[in-house]
Amino acid sequence: METISVHASRDYEVRIGSGLLTRTGELSAPLIKGRHAIIVSDSNVWPLYGSMVQASLEDAGFQVDHFIFPAGEQSKNTDALVQLLTCLAQKGMTRSDGVFALGGGVTGDMAGLAASLYLRGIPCVQLPTSLLSVVDSSVGGKTAVDLDSGKNQAGCFYQPSLVLCDPALLASLPEAEYRAGCAEVIKTAVLFSPELFQKLTEAPVREQFESVIAACVGMKRDVVENDEFDRGQRALLNLGHTIGHAVEACSNFTILHGEGVAIGMAAITRAAVEKGICDPALLPQVLDILQKYGLPTEVPYPLADIQKAAEADKKRSGSVTNFVVPEALGQCRVEPVPAGEVAGWLKAGGIR
């Protein structure tokens, strides 16, 4: 087992190792004063791992309840959030009890937000079950639900009390979910690590889960510690996300988040090369590795639709849309683009 410590507004540990899910109760009990737990999970994950987590918590002396919602991004909304908050109240959860987020990014985001709001904050333990949530969304404290007008528009920063990453769970991932997680791993490598990028070209992520997860979590930890509230360097983690979120929205979330990020990375790298910002040698490298992992690289929606969705993105500031653009492998920057120039950037990215 590897342990990575995160020092933020709440210090906590990210533990990485096979079999950790069965130790949820044992590892959580010292951190949560109360002995009432509620497991938040979706309709896909709960049948796979719910009984395992419940048994572990009960063995550690917890009374356990659960809240299960329909799987999918469509459930990450204010209605489901209110239902979850109501459930916490009806079950009599107190400020010393704990929420356990068992699932992927949707579950972690919504459960974390509910934990931050209920009684002005109760402990939350993240139990990520997808590659994307293991390497990205479970760490760093970003919590949110979607509004009709855009993705993750209602949320806050709320650090978990503990994150348990169990690579053994990833064997059950559908292939599309695995590929989507690989997109976030590739994003991290493009941002910060030519060494990780090289590792990804030499062997598939699934053949090196633990070392890849540890590398990604360590790099995200460094960013979060320096900029917990997303006012500077942390914005770099949005590489591919502005266009990616727009693609997701245009698809009515039938395109997975990681697939959107892959498309967004390809598009913004094309644009950065076209604008003379990026080393031209990077574009074929990015396209090749995305295609190697079976990820899409073309925007399937018209310019007008993507532009409208991008302008609703939460990373917009006034009349400026912030694109994270690569300059070279391991080197990126935030590029503020005025509203009148966004269409030109999208066209440069190959969107018509």
C-alpha atoms as a printed R data frame, in Angstrom:
    type eleno elety resid chain resno       x      y       z
1   ATOM     1    CA   MET     A     1   0.000  0.000   0.000
2   ATOM     2    CA   GLU     A     2   1.181  3.511  -0.820
3   ATOM     3    CA   THR     A     3   0.071  6.532   1.197
4   ATOM     4    CA   ILE     A     4   0.080 10.094  -0.163
5   ATOM     5    CA   SER     A     5  -0.597 12.878   2.346
6   ATOM     6    CA   VAL     A     6  -2.514 15.950   1.214
7   ATOM     7    CA   HIS     A     7  -2.077 19.158   3.226
8   ATOM     8    CA   ALA     A     8  -5.006 21.491   2.586
9   ATOM     9    CA   SER     A     9  -7.777 23.159   4.604
10  ATOM    10    CA   ARG     A    10  -8.320 19.615   5.914
11  ATOM    11    CA   ASP     A    11  -5.293 17.324   5.913
12  ATOM    12    CA   TYR     A    12  -5.988 13.778   4.788
13  ATOM    13    CA   GLU     A    13  -4.425 10.699   3.282
14  ATOM    14    CA   VAL     A    14  -4.913  9.040  -0.079
15  ATOM    15    CA   ARG     A    15  -4.181  5.354   0.312
16  ATOM    16    CA   ILE     A    16  -3.532  3.212  -2.751
17  ATOM    17    CA   GLY     A    17  -3.486 -0.582  -2.717
18  ATOM    18    CA   SER     A    18  -5.381 -3.699  -3.707
19  ATOM    19    CA   GLY     A    19  -7.870 -4.896  -1.115
20  ATOM    20    CA   LEU     A    20  -8.341 -1.536   0.585
21  ATOM    21    CA   LEU     A    21 -12.107 -1.483   0.061
22  ATOM    22    CA   THR     A    22 -12.500 -4.398   2.462
23  ATOM    23    CA   ARG     A    23 -10.691 -2.284   5.115
24  ATOM    24    CA   THR     A    24 -12.992  0.746   4.782
25  ATOM    25    CA   GLY     A    25 -14.370  0.444   8.310
26  ATOM    26    CA   GLU     A    26 -11.027 -0.223   9.955
27  ATOM    27    CA   LEU     A    27  -9.301  2.722   8.248
28  ATOM    28    CA   SER     A    28 -12.214  5.155   8.632
29  ATOM    29    CA   ALA     A    29 -13.150  4.484  12.247
30  ATOM    30    CA   PRO     A    30 -10.268  6.476  13.795
31  ATOM    31    CA   LEU     A    31 -11.232  9.530  11.687
32  ATOM    32    CA   ILE     A    32 -14.983  9.623  12.337
33  ATOM    33    CA   LYS     A    33 -16.140 10.194  15.915
34  ATOM    34    CA   GLY     A    34 -19.714  9.051  15.308
35  ATOM    35    CA   ARG     A    35 -20.764  5.530  14.438
36  ATOM    36    CA   HIS     A    36 -23.482  6.166  11.879
37  ATOM    37    CA   ALA     A    37 -22.508  5.862   8.215
38  ATOM    38    CA   ILE     A    38 -24.437  6.363   5.003
39  ATOM    39    CA   ILE     A    39 -23.090  4.873   1.790
40  ATOM    40    CA   VAL     A    40 -23.907  6.905  -1.330
41  ATOM    41    CA   SER     A    41 -23.680  4.896  -4.533
42  ATOM    42    CA   ASP     A    42 -25.311  4.436  -7.921
43  ATOM    43    CA   SER     A    43 -27.374  1.631  -9.388
44  ATOM    44    CA   ASN     A    44 -24.369  0.140 -11.217
45  ATOM    45    CA   VAL     A    45 -21.788  0.186  -8.435
46  ATOM    46    CA   TRP     A    46 -23.935 -0.701  -5.431
47  ATOM    47    CA   PRO     A    47 -24.677 -4.298  -6.567
48  ATOM    48    CA   LEU     A    48 -20.935 -4.874  -7.121
49  ATOM    49    CA   TYR     A    49 -19.414 -3.465  -3.949
50  ATOM    50    CA   GLY     A    50 -22.148 -2.177  -1.635
51  ATOM    51    CA   SER     A    51 -22.389 -5.270   0.577
52  ATOM    52    CA   MET     A    52 -18.593 -5.395   0.897
53  ATOM    53    CA   VAL     A    53 -18.375 -1.827   2.175
54  ATOM    54    CA   GLN     A    54 -21.414 -2.243   4.405
55  ATOM    55    CA   ALA     A    55 -19.941 -5.359   6.024
56  ATOM    56    CA   SER     A    56 -16.603 -3.637   6.586
57  ATOM    57    CA   LEU     A    57 -18.275 -0.655   8.244
58  ATOM    58    CA   GLU     A    58 -20.517 -2.846  10.408
59  ATOM    59    CA   ASP     A    59 -17.502 -4.880  11.520
60  ATOM    60    CA   ALA     A    60 -15.952 -1.596  12.691
61  ATOM    61    CA   GLY     A    61 -19.031 -0.761  14.762
62  ATOM    62    CA   PHE     A    62 -20.932  1.529  12.385
63  ATOM    63    CA   GLN     A    63 -24.685  1.591  11.920
64  ATOM    64    CA   VAL     A    64 -25.026  1.659   8.130
65  ATOM    65    CA   ASP     A    65 -27.666  3.145   5.835
66  ATOM    66    CA   HIS     A    66 -27.448  3.758   2.108
67  ATOM    67    CA   PHE     A    67 -28.698  6.089  -0.629
68  ATOM    68    CA   ILE     A    68 -28.745  4.666  -4.167
69  ATOM    69    CA   PHE     A    69 -29.465  6.776  -7.250
70  ATOM    70    CA   PRO     A    70 -29.758  5.934 -10.985
71  ATOM    71    CA   ALA     A    71 -26.325  5.698 -12.600
72  ATOM    72    CA   GLY     A    72 -25.257  8.420 -15.025
73  ATOM    73    CA   GLU     A    73 -24.404 12.101 -15.297
74  ATOM    74    CA   GLN     A    74 -28.105 12.866 -15.709
75  ATOM    75    CA   SER     A    75 -28.542 12.101 -11.990
76  ATOM    76    CA   LYS     A    76 -25.979 14.686 -10.897
77  ATOM    77    CA   ASN     A    77 -28.549 17.426 -10.399
78  ATOM    78    CA   THR     A    78 -30.172 19.525  -7.702
79  ATOM    79    CA   ASP     A    79 -33.179 17.206  -7.397
80  ATOM    80    CA   ALA     A    80 -30.954 14.237  -6.524
81  ATOM    81    CA   LEU     A    81 -28.892 16.436  -4.197
82  ATOM    82    CA   VAL     A    82 -31.996 17.503  -2.264
83  ATOM    83    CA   GLN     A    83 -33.151 13.884  -2.077
84  ATOM    84    CA   LEU     A    84 -29.775 12.914  -0.628
85  ATOM    85    CA   LEU     A    85 -29.820 15.758   1.913
86  ATOM    86    CA   THR     A    86 -33.351 14.781   2.918
87  ATOM    87    CA   CYS     A    87 -32.213 11.186   3.364
88  ATOM    88    CA   LEU     A    88 -29.360 12.293   5.649
89  ATOM    89    CA   ALA     A    89 -31.845 14.195   7.787
90  ATOM    90    CA   GLN     A    90 -34.420 11.402   7.871
91  ATOM    91    CA   LYS     A    91 -31.767  8.876   8.899
92  ATOM    92    CA   GLY     A    92 -30.763 11.134  11.791
93  ATOM    93    CA   MET     A    93 -27.172 11.717  10.688
94  ATOM    94    CA   THR     A    94 -25.243 14.025  13.025
95  ATOM    95    CA   ARG     A    95 -22.194 16.233  12.510
96  ATOM    96    CA   SER     A    96 -19.924 13.496  13.857
97  ATOM    97    CA   ASP     A    97 -21.219 10.799  11.462
98  ATOM    98    CA   GLY     A    98 -19.897 10.080   7.973
99  ATOM    99    CA   VAL     A    99 -20.845  9.973   4.300
100 ATOM   100    CA   PHE     A   100 -19.098  7.285   2.227
101 ATOM   101    CA   ALA     A   101 -18.992  8.018  -1.518
102 ATOM   102    CA   LEU     A   102 -18.785  4.648  -3.289
103 ATOM   103    CA   GLY     A   103 -18.550  5.086  -7.045
104 ATOM   104    CA   GLY     A   104 -17.170  7.206  -9.846
105 ATOM   105    CA   GLY     A   105 -16.947 10.938 -10.340
106 ATOM   106    CA   VAL     A   106 -20.690 11.586 -10.316
107 ATOM   107    CA   THR     A   107 -21.070  9.869  -6.946
108 ATOM   108    CA   GLY     A   108 -18.012 11.505  -5.440
109 ATOM   109    CA   ASP     A   109 -19.014 14.982  -6.600
110 ATOM   110    CA   MET     A   110 -22.597 14.763  -5.366
111 ATOM   111    CA   ALA     A   111 -21.876 12.966  -2.088
112 ATOM   112    CA   GLY     A   112 -19.060 15.388  -1.318
113 ATOM   113    CA   LEU     A   113 -21.316 18.377  -1.938
114 ATOM   114    CA   ALA     A   114 -24.065 16.904   0.239
115 ATOM   115    CA   ALA     A   115 -21.538 16.276   3.034
116 ATOM   116    CA   SER     A   116 -20.367 19.886   2.814
117 ATOM   117    CA   LEU     A   117 -23.928 21.252   3.051
118 ATOM   118    CA   TYR     A   118 -25.569 18.978   5.607
119 ATOM   119    CA   LEU     A   119 -25.357 20.567   9.070
120 ATOM   120    CA   ARG     A   120 -22.707 22.871   7.509
121 ATOM   121    CA   GLY     A   121 -20.338 19.981   7.030
122 ATOM   122    CA   ILE     A   122 -19.920 16.347   8.074
123 ATOM   123    CA   PRO     A   123 -17.036 13.937   7.293
124 ATOM   124    CA   CYS     A   124 -16.846 12.384   3.835
125 ATOM   125    CA   VAL     A   125 -14.755  9.373   2.817
126 ATOM   126    CA   GLN     A   126 -14.156  8.919  -0.896
127 ATOM   127    CA   LEU     A   127 -14.181  5.326  -2.215
128 ATOM   128    CA   PRO     A   128 -13.570  5.781  -5.965
129 ATOM   129    CA   THR     A   129 -14.387  2.821  -8.197
130 ATOM   130    CA   SER     A   130 -13.542  4.189 -11.675
131 ATOM   131    CA   LEU     A   131 -10.118  4.990 -13.097
132 ATOM   132    CA   LEU     A   132 -11.183  8.588 -13.723
133 ATOM   133    CA   SER     A   133 -12.271  9.119 -10.123
134 ATOM   134    CA   VAL     A   134  -9.214  7.326  -8.711
135 ATOM   135    CA   VAL     A   135  -6.691  9.508 -10.550
136 ATOM   136    CA   ASP     A   136  -8.609 12.777 -10.521
137 ATOM   137    CA   SER     A   137 -11.997 13.624  -9.062
138 ATOM   138    CA   SER     A   138 -11.725 11.887  -5.661
139 ATOM   139    CA   VAL     A   139  -8.689 13.994  -4.713
140 ATOM   140    CA   GLY     A   140  -8.669 17.754  -4.237
141 ATOM   141    CA   GLY     A   141 -12.057 18.551  -2.760
142 ATOM   142    CA   LYS     A   142 -13.997 19.774  -5.790
143 ATOM   143    CA   THR     A   143 -17.674 18.910  -5.299
144 ATOM   144    CA   ALA     A   144 -20.611 19.873  -7.495
145 ATOM   145    CA   VAL     A   145 -23.846 19.083  -9.258
146 ATOM   146    CA   ASP     A   146 -24.922 20.208 -12.721
147 ATOM   147    CA   LEU     A   147 -27.509 22.851 -13.537
148 ATOM   148    CA   ASP     A   148 -29.606 22.907 -16.697
149 ATOM   149    CA   SER     A   149 -27.304 25.673 -17.940
150 ATOM   150    CA   GLY     A   150 -24.043 23.784 -17.486
151 ATOM   151    CA   LYS     A   151 -21.854 21.153 -15.845
152 ATOM   152    CA   ASN     A   152 -20.649 21.532 -12.234
153 ATOM   153    CA   GLN     A   153 -22.156 25.001 -11.864
154 ATOM   154    CA   ALA     A   154 -23.310 24.499  -8.257
155 ATOM   155    CA   GLY     A   155 -20.581 23.326  -5.935
156 ATOM   156    CA   CYS     A   156 -17.848 24.110  -3.438
157 ATOM   157    CA   PHE     A   157 -14.412 23.046  -2.265
158 ATOM   158    CA   TYR     A   158 -14.708 20.458   0.514
159 ATOM   159    CA   GLN     A   159 -11.798 18.171   1.265
160 ATOM   160    CA   PRO     A   160 -12.538 14.548   2.200
161 ATOM   161    CA   SER     A   161 -11.419 12.943   5.449
162 ATOM   162    CA   LEU     A   162  -9.874  9.969   3.628
163 ATOM   163    CA   VAL     A   163  -9.550  8.570   0.094
164 ATOM   164    CA   LEU     A   164  -9.140  4.822  -0.475
165 ATOM   165    CA   CYS     A   165  -8.037  3.843  -3.991
166 ATOM   166    CA   ASP     A   166  -8.332  0.097  -4.586
167 ATOM   167    CA   PRO     A   167  -6.930 -0.824  -8.034
168 ATOM   168    CA   ALA     A   168  -8.525 -4.282  -7.775
169 ATOM   169    CA   LEU     A   169 -11.913 -2.647  -8.406
170 ATOM   170    CA   LEU     A   170 -10.824 -1.403 -11.822
171 ATOM   171    CA   ALA     A   171 -10.901 -4.906 -13.287
172 ATOM   172    CA   SER     A   172 -14.711 -4.669 -13.395
173 ATOM   173    CA   LEU     A   173 -14.764 -1.428 -15.394
174 ATOM   174    CA   PRO     A   174 -16.537 -1.472 -18.761
175 ATOM   175    CA   GLU     A   175 -14.056 -0.803 -21.551
176 ATOM   176    CA   ALA     A   176 -15.502  2.634 -22.315
177 ATOM   177    CA   GLU     A   177 -15.100  3.699 -18.657
178 ATOM   178    CA   TYR     A   178 -11.522  2.427 -18.625
179 ATOM   179    CA   ARG     A   179 -10.694  4.431 -21.744
180 ATOM   180    CA   ALA     A   180 -12.350  7.525 -20.275
181 ATOM   181    CA   GLY     A   181 -10.116  7.246 -17.220
182 ATOM   182    CA   CYS     A   182  -7.075  6.880 -19.437
183 ATOM   183    CA   ALA     A   183  -7.887 10.297 -20.916
184 ATOM   184    CA   GLU     A   184  -7.404 11.927 -17.499
185 ATOM   185    CA   VAL     A   185  -4.124 10.040 -17.047
186 ATOM   186    CA   ILE     A   186  -2.933 11.269 -20.450
187 ATOM   187    CA   LYS     A   187  -4.027 14.807 -19.524
188 ATOM   188    CA   THR     A   188  -1.877 14.667 -16.384
189 ATOM   189    CA   ALA     A   189   1.122 13.464 -18.378
190 ATOM   190    CA   VAL     A   190   0.741 16.221 -20.993
191 ATOM   191    CA   LEU     A   191   0.499 18.803 -18.216
192 ATOM   192    CA   PHE     A   192   3.331 17.760 -15.960
193 ATOM   193    CA   SER     A   193   5.321 14.670 -16.872
194 ATOM   194    CA   PRO     A   194   7.093 13.595 -20.064
195 ATOM   195    CA   GLU     A   195   8.234 10.573 -18.027
196 ATOM   196    CA   LEU     A   196   4.660  9.444 -17.364
197 ATOM   197    CA   PHE     A   197   3.774 10.136 -21.003
198 ATOM   198    CA   GLN     A   198   6.567  7.785 -22.066
199 ATOM   199    CA   LYS     A   199   5.345  5.089 -19.654
200 ATOM   200    CA   LEU     A   200   1.879  5.311 -21.194
201 ATOM   201    CA   THR     A   201   3.296  4.680 -24.663
202 ATOM   202    CA   GLU     A   202   5.284  1.659 -23.470
203 ATOM   203    CA   ALA     A   203   2.557 -0.263 -21.625
204 ATOM   204    CA   PRO     A   204  -1.210  0.076 -21.151
205 ATOM   205    CA   VAL     A   205  -2.435  1.782 -18.008
206 ATOM   206    CA   ARG     A   206  -4.151 -1.446 -16.877
207 ATOM   207    CA   GLU     A   207  -0.748 -3.150 -16.708
208 ATOM   208    CA   GLN     A   208   0.631 -0.517 -14.318
209 ATOM   209    CA   PHE     A   209  -2.392  0.668 -12.337
210 ATOM   210    CA   GLU     A   210  -0.742  1.253  -8.957
211 ATOM   211    CA   SER     A   211   2.270  3.194 -10.218
212 ATOM   212    CA   VAL     A   212   0.170  5.296 -12.612
213 ATOM   213    CA   ILE     A   213  -2.413  6.082  -9.923
214 ATOM   214    CA   ALA     A   214   0.312  7.068  -7.460
215 ATOM   215    CA   ALA     A   215   1.999  9.302 -10.051
216 ATOM   216    CA   CYS     A   216  -1.249 11.082 -10.959
217 ATOM   217    CA   VAL     A   217  -2.381 11.514  -7.344
218 ATOM   218    CA   GLY     A   218   1.048 12.822  -6.358
219 ATOM   219    CA   MET     A   219   1.027 15.438  -9.101
220 ATOM   220    CA   LYS     A   220  -2.533 16.508  -8.292
221 ATOM   221    CA   ARG     A   221  -1.620 16.700  -4.598
222 ATOM   222    CA   ASP     A   222   1.186 19.123  -5.415
223 ATOM   223    CA   VAL     A   223  -1.168 21.368  -7.372
224 ATOM   224    CA   VAL     A   224  -3.917 21.288  -4.732
225 ATOM   225    CA   GLU     A   225  -1.517 22.143  -1.919
226 ATOM   226    CA   ASN     A   226  -0.282 25.187  -3.840
227 ATOM   227    CA   ASP     A   227  -3.713 26.361  -5.045
228 ATOM   228    CA   GLU     A   228  -6.537 24.640  -3.191
229 ATOM   229    CA   PHE     A   229  -9.249 27.083  -4.281
230 ATOM   230    CA   ASP     A   230  -8.458 27.196  -8.000
231 ATOM   231    CA   ARG     A   231  -7.196 30.772  -8.256
232 ATOM   232    CA   GLY     A   232  -3.963 30.049 -10.093
233 ATOM   233    CA   GLN     A   233  -1.997 26.901 -10.973
234 ATOM   234    CA   ARG     A   234  -4.921 24.544 -10.341
235 ATOM   235    CA   ALA     A   235  -6.646 25.964 -13.405
236 ATOM   236    CA   LEU     A   236  -4.112 23.977 -15.451
237 ATOM   237    CA   LEU     A   237  -5.955 20.784 -14.477
238 ATOM   238    CA   ASN     A   238  -8.707 21.947 -16.850
239 ATOM   239    CA   LEU     A   239  -6.653 21.045 -19.928
240 ATOM   240    CA   GLY     A   240  -9.184 19.813 -22.491
241 ATOM   241    CA   HIS     A   241 -12.115 20.562 -20.187
242 ATOM   242    CA   THR     A   242 -13.592 23.765 -21.629
243 ATOM   243    CA   ILE     A   243 -14.205 22.194 -25.027
244 ATOM   244    CA   GLY     A   244 -14.703 18.775 -23.418
245 ATOM   245    CA   HIS     A   245 -17.511 19.989 -21.183
246 ATOM   246    CA   ALA     A   246 -19.125 21.664 -24.191
247 ATOM   247    CA   VAL     A   247 -18.999 18.384 -26.110
248 ATOM   248    CA   GLU     A   248 -20.542 16.533 -23.152
249 ATOM   249    CA   ALA     A   249 -23.350 19.080 -22.902
250 ATOM   250    CA   CYS     A   250 -24.070 18.954 -26.644
251 ATOM   251    CA   SER     A   251 -24.318 15.152 -26.428
252 ATOM   252    CA   ASN     A   252 -26.778 15.391 -23.512
253 ATOM   253    CA   PHE     A   253 -24.050 13.571 -21.572
254 ATOM   254    CA   THR     A   254 -24.099 10.467 -23.733
255 ATOM   255    CA   ILE     A   255 -20.401 11.173 -24.349
256 ATOM   256    CA   LEU     A   256 -18.403 10.251 -21.232
257 ATOM   257    CA   HIS     A   257 -16.409 12.920 -19.403
258 ATOM   258    CA   GLY     A   258 -13.070 11.345 -20.298
259 ATOM   259    CA   GLU     A   259 -14.081 11.087 -23.947
260 ATOM   260    CA   GLY     A   260 -14.957 14.788 -23.885
261 ATOM   261    CA   VAL     A   261 -11.595 15.611 -22.311
262 ATOM   262    CA   ALA     A   262  -9.796 13.616 -25.021
263 ATOM   263    CA   ILE     A   263 -11.654 15.524 -27.741
264 ATOM   264    CA   GLY     A   264 -10.946 18.798 -25.955
265 ATOM   265    CA   MET     A   265  -7.220 18.034 -25.631
266 ATOM   266    CA   ALA     A   266  -6.942 17.227 -29.305
267 ATOM   267    CA   ALA     A   267  -8.839 20.369 -30.313
268 ATOM   268    CA   ILE     A   268  -6.951 22.780 -28.046
269 ATOM   269    CA   THR     A   269  -3.590 21.301 -29.099
270 ATOM   270    CA   ARG     A   270  -4.529 21.865 -32.754
271 ATOM   271    CA   ALA     A   271  -5.525 25.435 -31.920
272 ATOM   272    CA   ALA     A   272  -2.334 26.088 -29.945
273 ATOM   273    CA   VAL     A   273  -0.217 24.879 -32.851
274 ATOM   274    CA   GLU     A   274  -2.245 26.982 -35.298
275 ATOM   275    CA   LYS     A   275  -1.792 30.052 -33.060
276 ATOM   276    CA   GLY     A   276   1.969 29.527 -32.834
277 ATOM   277    CA   ILE     A   277   1.888 28.796 -29.092
278 ATOM   278    CA   CYS     A   278   2.624 25.074 -29.119
279 ATOM   279    CA   ASP     A   279   5.556 23.045 -30.398
280 ATOM   280    CA   PRO     A   280   4.160 21.454 -33.601
281 ATOM   281    CA   ALA     A   281   5.799 18.151 -32.652
282 ATOM   282    CA   LEU     A   282   3.353 17.751 -29.760
283 ATOM   283    CA   LEU     A   283   0.212 17.478 -31.894
284 ATOM   284    CA   PRO     A   284   1.008 14.094 -33.497
285 ATOM   285    CA   GLN     A   285   2.157 12.801 -30.101
286 ATOM   286    CA   VAL     A   286  -1.144 13.762 -28.477
287 ATOM   287    CA   LEU     A   287  -3.265 12.419 -31.338
288 ATOM   288    CA   ASP     A   288  -1.279  9.170 -31.477
289 ATOM   289    CA   ILE     A   289  -1.579  8.381 -27.770
290 ATOM   290    CA   LEU     A   290  -5.285  9.234 -27.663
291 ATOM   291    CA   GLN     A   291  -5.927  6.962 -30.635
292 ATOM   292    CA   LYS     A   292  -3.712  4.270 -29.086
293 ATOM   293    CA   TYR     A   293  -6.084  4.197 -26.113
294 ATOM   294    CA   GLY     A   294  -9.163  4.153 -28.354
295 ATOM   295    CA   LEU     A   295 -10.208  7.715 -27.518
296 ATOM   296    CA   PRO     A   296 -11.954 10.148 -29.888
297 ATOM   297    CA   THR     A   297 -10.086 13.179 -31.232
298 ATOM   298    CA   GLU     A   298 -12.675 14.987 -33.378
299 ATOM   299    CA   VAL     A   299 -15.488 17.295 -32.251
300 ATOM   300    CA   PRO     A   300 -18.769 15.794 -33.521
301 ATOM   301    CA   TYR     A   301 -20.892 18.957 -33.147
302 ATOM   302    CA   PRO     A   302 -21.065 22.230 -35.100
303 ATOM   303    CA   LEU     A   303 -19.140 25.336 -34.113
304 ATOM   304    CA   ALA     A   304 -22.212 27.326 -33.050
305 ATOM   305    CA   ASP     A   305 -23.329 24.643 -30.590
306 ATOM   306    CA   ILE     A   306 -19.869 24.178 -29.084
307 ATOM   307    CA   GLN     A   307 -19.355 27.927 -28.745
308 ATOM   308    CA   LYS     A   308 -22.672 28.391 -26.956
309 ATOM   309    CA   ALA     A   309 -21.911 25.569 -24.531
310 ATOM   310    CA   ALA     A   310 -18.332 26.758 -23.957
311 ATOM   311    CA   GLU     A   311 -19.526 30.253 -23.094
312 ATOM   312    CA   ALA     A   312 -21.640 28.742 -20.277
313 ATOM   313    CA   ASP     A   313 -18.572 27.038 -18.799
314 ATOM   314    CA   LYS     A   314 -17.879 27.879 -15.140
315 ATOM   315    CA   LYS     A   315 -14.245 28.740 -15.974
316 ATOM   316    CA   ARG     A   316 -15.370 31.814 -17.885
317 ATOM   317    CA   SER     A   317 -14.468 35.117 -16.204
318 ATOM   318    CA   GLY     A   318 -16.525 38.106 -17.328
319 ATOM   319    CA   SER     A   319 -16.225 38.277 -21.101
320 ATOM   320    CA   VAL     A   320 -13.107 36.089 -21.130
321 ATOM   321    CA   THR     A   321 -12.987 32.313 -21.648
322 ATOM   322    CA   ASN     A   322  -9.888 30.680 -20.170
323 ATOM   323    CA   PHE     A   323  -8.405 27.935 -22.317
324 ATOM   324    CA   VAL     A   324  -5.588 25.777 -20.962
325 ATOM   325    CA   VAL     A   325  -3.177 25.436 -23.860
326 ATOM   326    CA   PRO     A   326  -0.097 23.223 -24.215
327 ATOM   327    CA   GLU     A   327   3.219 24.793 -25.185
328 ATOM   328    CA   ALA     A   328   5.237 21.560 -25.112
329 ATOM   329    CA   LEU     A   329   5.051 18.184 -23.408
330 ATOM   330    CA   GLY     A   330   4.947 18.884 -19.671
331 ATOM   331    CA   GLN     A   331   4.433 22.618 -20.123
332 ATOM   332    CA   CYS     A   332   1.022 24.321 -20.371
333 ATOM   333    CA   ARG     A   333  -0.445 27.737 -19.621
334 ATOM   334    CA   VAL     A   334  -3.799 29.438 -19.138
335 ATOM   335    CA   GLU     A   335  -4.727 31.592 -22.136
336 ATOM   336    CA   PRO     A   336  -7.470 34.207 -21.527
337 ATOM   337    CA   VAL     A   337  -9.466 34.495 -24.773
338 ATOM   338    CA   PRO     A   338 -11.854 37.463 -25.218
339 ATOM   339    CA   ALA     A   339 -15.407 36.610 -26.232
340 ATOM   340    CA   GLY     A   340 -14.901 37.934 -29.764
341 ATOM   341    CA   GLU     A   341 -11.984 35.551 -30.353
342 ATOM   342    CA   VAL     A   342 -13.474 32.303 -29.013
343 ATOM   343    CA   ALA     A   343 -14.938 31.267 -32.367
344 ATOM   344    CA   GLY     A   344 -11.546 31.746 -34.002
345 ATOM   345    CA   TRP     A   345  -9.904 29.495 -31.437
346 ATOM   346    CA   LEU     A   346 -12.544 26.838 -31.923
347 ATOM   347    CA   LYS     A   347 -12.077 26.980 -35.691
348 ATOM   348    CA   ALA     A   348  -8.317 26.685 -35.217
349 ATOM   349    CA   GLY     A   349  -9.058 23.555 -33.210
350 ATOM   350    CA   GLY     A   350 -10.766 21.975 -36.184
351 ATOM   351    CA   ILE     A   351 -14.376 22.741 -35.221
352 ATOM   352    CA   ARG     A   352 -16.591 23.859 -38.086
